[in-house]
Amino acid sequence: MKEKYPPLLQVEQVSVCYNTKRGALKAVSGASFTIGEGESVALIGESGCGKTTLATAIVNALPMAASITGGNLTYYKDGQAVNLLKLKKNQLRPLLWSEISMVFQASQSSFNPVRKIKTQFLDTVRTHDRSQSREEILNRASGLLRVVMLEPEKVLNAYPHELSGGMKQRTLIALALLLQPKLVILDEPTTALDLLTQEKILRLLKELKKQYGFSLLFITHDLGIVSELADKVVTMYAGKTVETAPVRAFFQNARHPYSIGLVDAIPRLTLDNRPVISIPGTPPDMVSEERGCAFAPRCSRCIPICQEKVPHSGAVGHMDGWYCACWNPASRGEHIGKDN
Amino acid sequence: MKYLSLAIYLLKRLLKMLLTVLLVTSVIFFLVRLMPSNPIDRYVEDQMVQYGITYAEAQNRAAALFSMDLDKPVFEQYWEYIGKVFQLDFGNSLLSPGVPVMDIIAARLPWTLFTVGIGLILSFVVGIVIGAVMAFKRDRWYEPLVTGFASFLSAIPDFLIAICLLLLFGVVRWNGENPLLPIGMMRGTYSMQVTPGWNIEFIADVLRHGMIPILTYMLSQVGVWVLLMKTCTTSCLNTDYVTMAKIRGLSSGKVLFSYIGRNALLPVTTEFFMRLGFIVGGALIIEQLFVYQGIGLELLRATNGRDYPMMQGIFLMMSIAIVLCNFLAEVLYVALDPRIKTGGAGKDGK
């Protein structure tokens, strides 16, 4: 079968540890998934499951206490495979932003407070390409700002504190697209915004994606956004990628009990009185030594082997790119979300 | 329009500063007179002890010397003084009769500005650099040592540092040779045999005399800058905009100066200007210890002799300097940080 999306970034068995007073905290352990060219991948999971850590690991912006302890991040630059983790700092720097850009969760403070927005657009381009003139850069920036429905004149000459939250978010999206990167990472791009602005930004992202054809990796808690924007859903639990599924398959027919739990936890605007089901218990402590499946204590489908051995990711279902790490996955059509 | 409101703002600030200085001057006027004893008693005591003359004789001498009538009602004296201050007449020194207070200050102040100022600038520069470096290397083994030493330095009183330096440079015989500096010969601000002016010998001599005081001021303040800069830089390092700048692929130099340094320097700059105001006051104990003829030593002398006009003059200078530097700090802060808009500038004011 021909792959729909040629791979752009392969995340293979990536592990990230935080050094804490209690010992090494395995924020991400053996996460794997692939982002194809032009594909949009959603990364979902509970707070603290390692989504942001994984995303920051891709752009080499982990905090000092964190270190990548294993795995490969293979990026395909013009068809050539590069392992981002093996690159030296000055080899990686040219790739950042021009190939991979990222919009932060805390985009409210992502701009240098003492410099005008204009300056921050200018120095971003100039770092990567010295040949462009000031006018060229500002023209492109204005164009992008207009695309995100902002007034370029006003925004470019403003200081960050003079912009509202939604404006900053959109400015940051414009900045992220400035160098026409192949991959844009969005860490909870709409969390801090009201519903109307959220909706606007989502529509915008869809438009932009169509227009510029970049790949998208976005982290979110909002499954509504996932259904609107994603081609593929990666579910993380306790630092592991427990299920990777095409978006339709995920919503209709997720296989991992945790994914099922996430889907069932969404309230629906239909007339049936099906209760919102939450997942009992809390995520495990990621410092203590693991034994068995991390989700086992909270899992309704737990069988004896789940307590003993860590499940490995394997292909499930009939569709391409559907993987699940579970000893006892729900079979097709078994769970209650299917009739939706 | 913009300039007009700025002018109004500046004028308002100037009036406010004048009022502050006037208030301080008034308080000082009464405070110095509240100190026990008075200039004449002090002079009489001094004469009797030093020259063994009788009380009556000493009083006669004093009467001939002091032009000031201290028996006048104190408020009368006050109005007289304030009136003269507005004509920029600060009176004559009592201890050096006939010499205007401002002449003495003009002769002493440059030396204090020179030593304390250079000490402050040196400690600032060295402290900022060390503090910033320590913020980056905060996971290394030597970071706690350096930071600990910085807090140690900022905790010990400056006169102890001065005495240690005196011992190291002026007393200890390294390898059995003579001490590094002949401190016995080095009283004052420069040696007698050199002629003041822009010549090499004079400048070298001045530097040699000022070296240990400068070093003292530097060492006693450098710790504060290290700690302050380290804290500010560390908090900037963890901000989203710095992470973002790195993700944007900016070079580390750009991130260091334009993103981290620029923001970390904001609180440090304010602190610098606050301290700059205090250099006029000098360091009384240090100047006395080194017999350095600066304003601090003069203030000490004036206080001992209850030289009211002299004390008032020096305190006036100090308050002007502090008020002015606070104003400078404020203006500079507005210029450095766009988030702060002063109430008066730009808009119609408070």
XYZ file of N, CA and C in Angstrom, chain A residues 56 59 61 64 93 96-97 100-104 106 109-115 119-121 123-124 127-128 159 161-162 172 175 179, chain B residues 135-139 239-252 254 257-260 262-263 266 336-341:
198
model
N 8.827 19.987 23.053
C 10.000 20.845 23.268
C 11.285 20.086 22.955
N 12.304 20.535 19.294
C 12.988 21.784 18.929
C 14.165 22.083 19.856
N 14.494 22.551 23.052
C 14.323 23.669 23.977
C 13.954 23.167 25.360
N 16.882 23.069 31.565
C 18.187 22.564 31.965
C 18.124 21.219 32.678
N 20.639 24.895 14.636
C 20.054 26.228 14.649
C 19.476 26.658 13.294
N 16.002 25.225 12.825
C 14.927 25.739 13.667
C 14.257 26.924 12.998
N 12.974 26.945 13.108
C 12.118 28.008 12.588
C 12.035 28.020 11.075
N 11.333 23.866 11.189
C 10.375 23.528 12.238
C 10.137 24.761 13.092
N 8.907 25.207 13.202
C 8.630 26.311 14.105
C 7.623 25.858 15.144
N 7.541 26.611 16.207
C 6.685 26.159 17.289
C 5.960 27.349 17.921
N 4.703 27.187 18.159
C 3.933 28.184 18.893
C 3.663 27.624 20.270
N 4.071 28.417 21.239
C 4.071 27.931 22.614
C 2.717 27.974 23.273
N 2.353 29.103 26.233
C 2.295 30.410 26.887
C 2.629 31.498 25.883
N 3.485 35.287 26.699
C 4.768 35.889 27.074
C 5.887 35.417 26.152
N 5.541 35.094 24.930
C 6.556 34.583 24.011
C 7.346 35.670 23.321
N 6.907 36.915 23.480
C 7.643 38.001 22.848
C 8.474 38.741 23.879
N 9.632 39.188 23.435
C 10.483 39.991 24.294
C 9.750 41.284 24.665
N 9.486 41.499 25.958
C 8.630 42.624 26.351
C 9.219 44.003 26.055
N 10.516 44.098 25.854
C 11.086 45.433 25.666
C 11.418 45.754 24.209
N 11.003 44.876 23.304
C 11.270 45.149 21.893
C 9.961 45.179 21.111
N 10.789 44.404 15.441
C 12.166 43.978 15.670
C 12.249 42.455 15.764
N 11.250 41.873 16.386
C 11.303 40.435 16.604
C 11.032 39.665 15.310
N 10.261 40.257 14.418
C 10.108 39.645 13.095
C 11.418 39.772 12.329
N 14.561 40.211 13.405
C 15.746 39.423 13.801
C 15.528 37.931 13.570
N 14.272 37.497 13.518
C 14.020 36.096 13.188
C 14.479 35.792 11.764
N 18.440 36.164 11.229
C 19.264 35.075 11.729
C 19.447 34.007 10.669
N 18.415 33.808 9.868
C 18.467 32.701 8.919
C 18.891 33.129 7.528
N 4.430 47.328 21.048
C 5.166 46.472 21.975
C 4.244 45.336 22.382
N 3.129 44.195 25.080
C 2.099 44.408 26.088
C 0.933 45.229 25.570
N 1.108 45.790 24.381
C 0.018 46.600 23.831
C -0.978 45.761 23.031
N 1.893 35.436 16.797
C 2.866 34.355 16.933
C 2.683 33.330 15.821
N 4.262 34.771 12.909
C 5.720 34.677 13.042
C 6.180 33.249 12.753
N 8.995 32.002 7.915
C 10.054 31.407 7.105
C 9.543 30.206 6.310
N 24.735 32.849 36.381
C 23.362 32.441 36.059
C 23.374 31.352 34.991
N 24.312 31.481 34.044
C 24.386 30.466 32.998
C 24.995 29.170 33.513
N 25.925 29.303 34.443
C 26.633 28.108 34.924
C 26.047 27.639 36.250
N 24.761 27.847 36.433
C 24.234 27.587 37.773
C 24.138 26.108 38.110
N 24.490 25.226 37.181
C 24.509 23.813 37.542
C 25.933 23.304 37.764
N 12.265 32.501 31.124
C 11.040 33.057 30.560
C 10.743 32.427 29.210
N 9.493 32.542 28.831
C 9.064 31.961 27.567
C 9.709 32.654 26.390
N 9.920 33.988 26.536
C 10.448 34.665 25.359
C 11.881 34.273 25.064
N 12.625 33.868 26.088
C 13.991 33.412 25.825
C 13.974 32.035 25.173
N 13.146 31.126 25.701
C 12.994 29.813 25.077
C 12.569 29.991 23.623
N 11.606 30.879 23.439
C 11.077 31.149 22.110
C 12.185 31.662 21.191
N 13.014 32.555 21.706
C 14.093 33.103 20.890
C 15.035 31.997 20.451
N 15.284 31.053 21.372
C 16.164 29.934 21.004
C 15.507 29.066 19.942
N 14.202 28.819 20.113
C 13.509 27.987 19.127
C 13.493 28.683 17.771
N 13.452 30.013 17.797
C 13.474 30.729 16.533
C 14.832 30.657 15.862
N 15.776 30.015 16.530
C 17.078 29.811 15.920
C 17.994 31.003 16.033
N 17.678 31.970 16.870
C 18.559 33.126 17.038
C 19.898 32.670 17.610
N 20.953 33.380 17.213
C 22.284 33.008 17.694
C 22.366 33.283 19.192
N 23.256 32.557 19.858
C 23.291 32.689 21.312
C 23.698 34.094 21.739
N 22.869 36.901 20.235
C 21.660 37.714 20.099
C 20.730 37.455 21.294
N 22.296 39.062 24.557
C 22.267 40.512 24.761
C 20.869 41.100 24.611
N 20.218 40.701 23.528
C 18.974 41.364 23.185
C 17.804 40.835 24.015
N 17.878 39.603 24.441
C 16.737 39.010 25.130
C 16.982 38.866 26.622
N 18.120 38.254 26.981
C 18.351 38.031 28.415
C 18.910 39.285 29.067
N 19.197 42.422 28.156
C 18.369 43.625 28.083
C 17.294 43.615 29.171
N 16.706 42.461 29.402
C 15.650 42.394 30.401
C 16.196 42.260 31.819
N 17.193 45.602 33.644
C 16.203 46.604 34.069
C 16.254 46.891 35.566
N 13.975 52.580 29.100
C 14.408 51.199 28.908
C 13.237 50.231 28.813
N 12.181 50.508 29.541
C 11.079 49.558 29.595
C 9.807 50.191 29.055
N 9.407 49.787 27.855
C 8.236 50.414 27.239
C 6.942 50.138 28.013
N 6.968 49.150 28.907
C 5.742 48.832 29.633
C 5.394 49.903 30.654
N 6.424 50.707 31.011
C 6.180 51.724 32.019
C 5.993 53.076 31.355
N 4.846 53.646 31.573
C 4.630 55.008 31.098
C 4.435 55.874 32.339
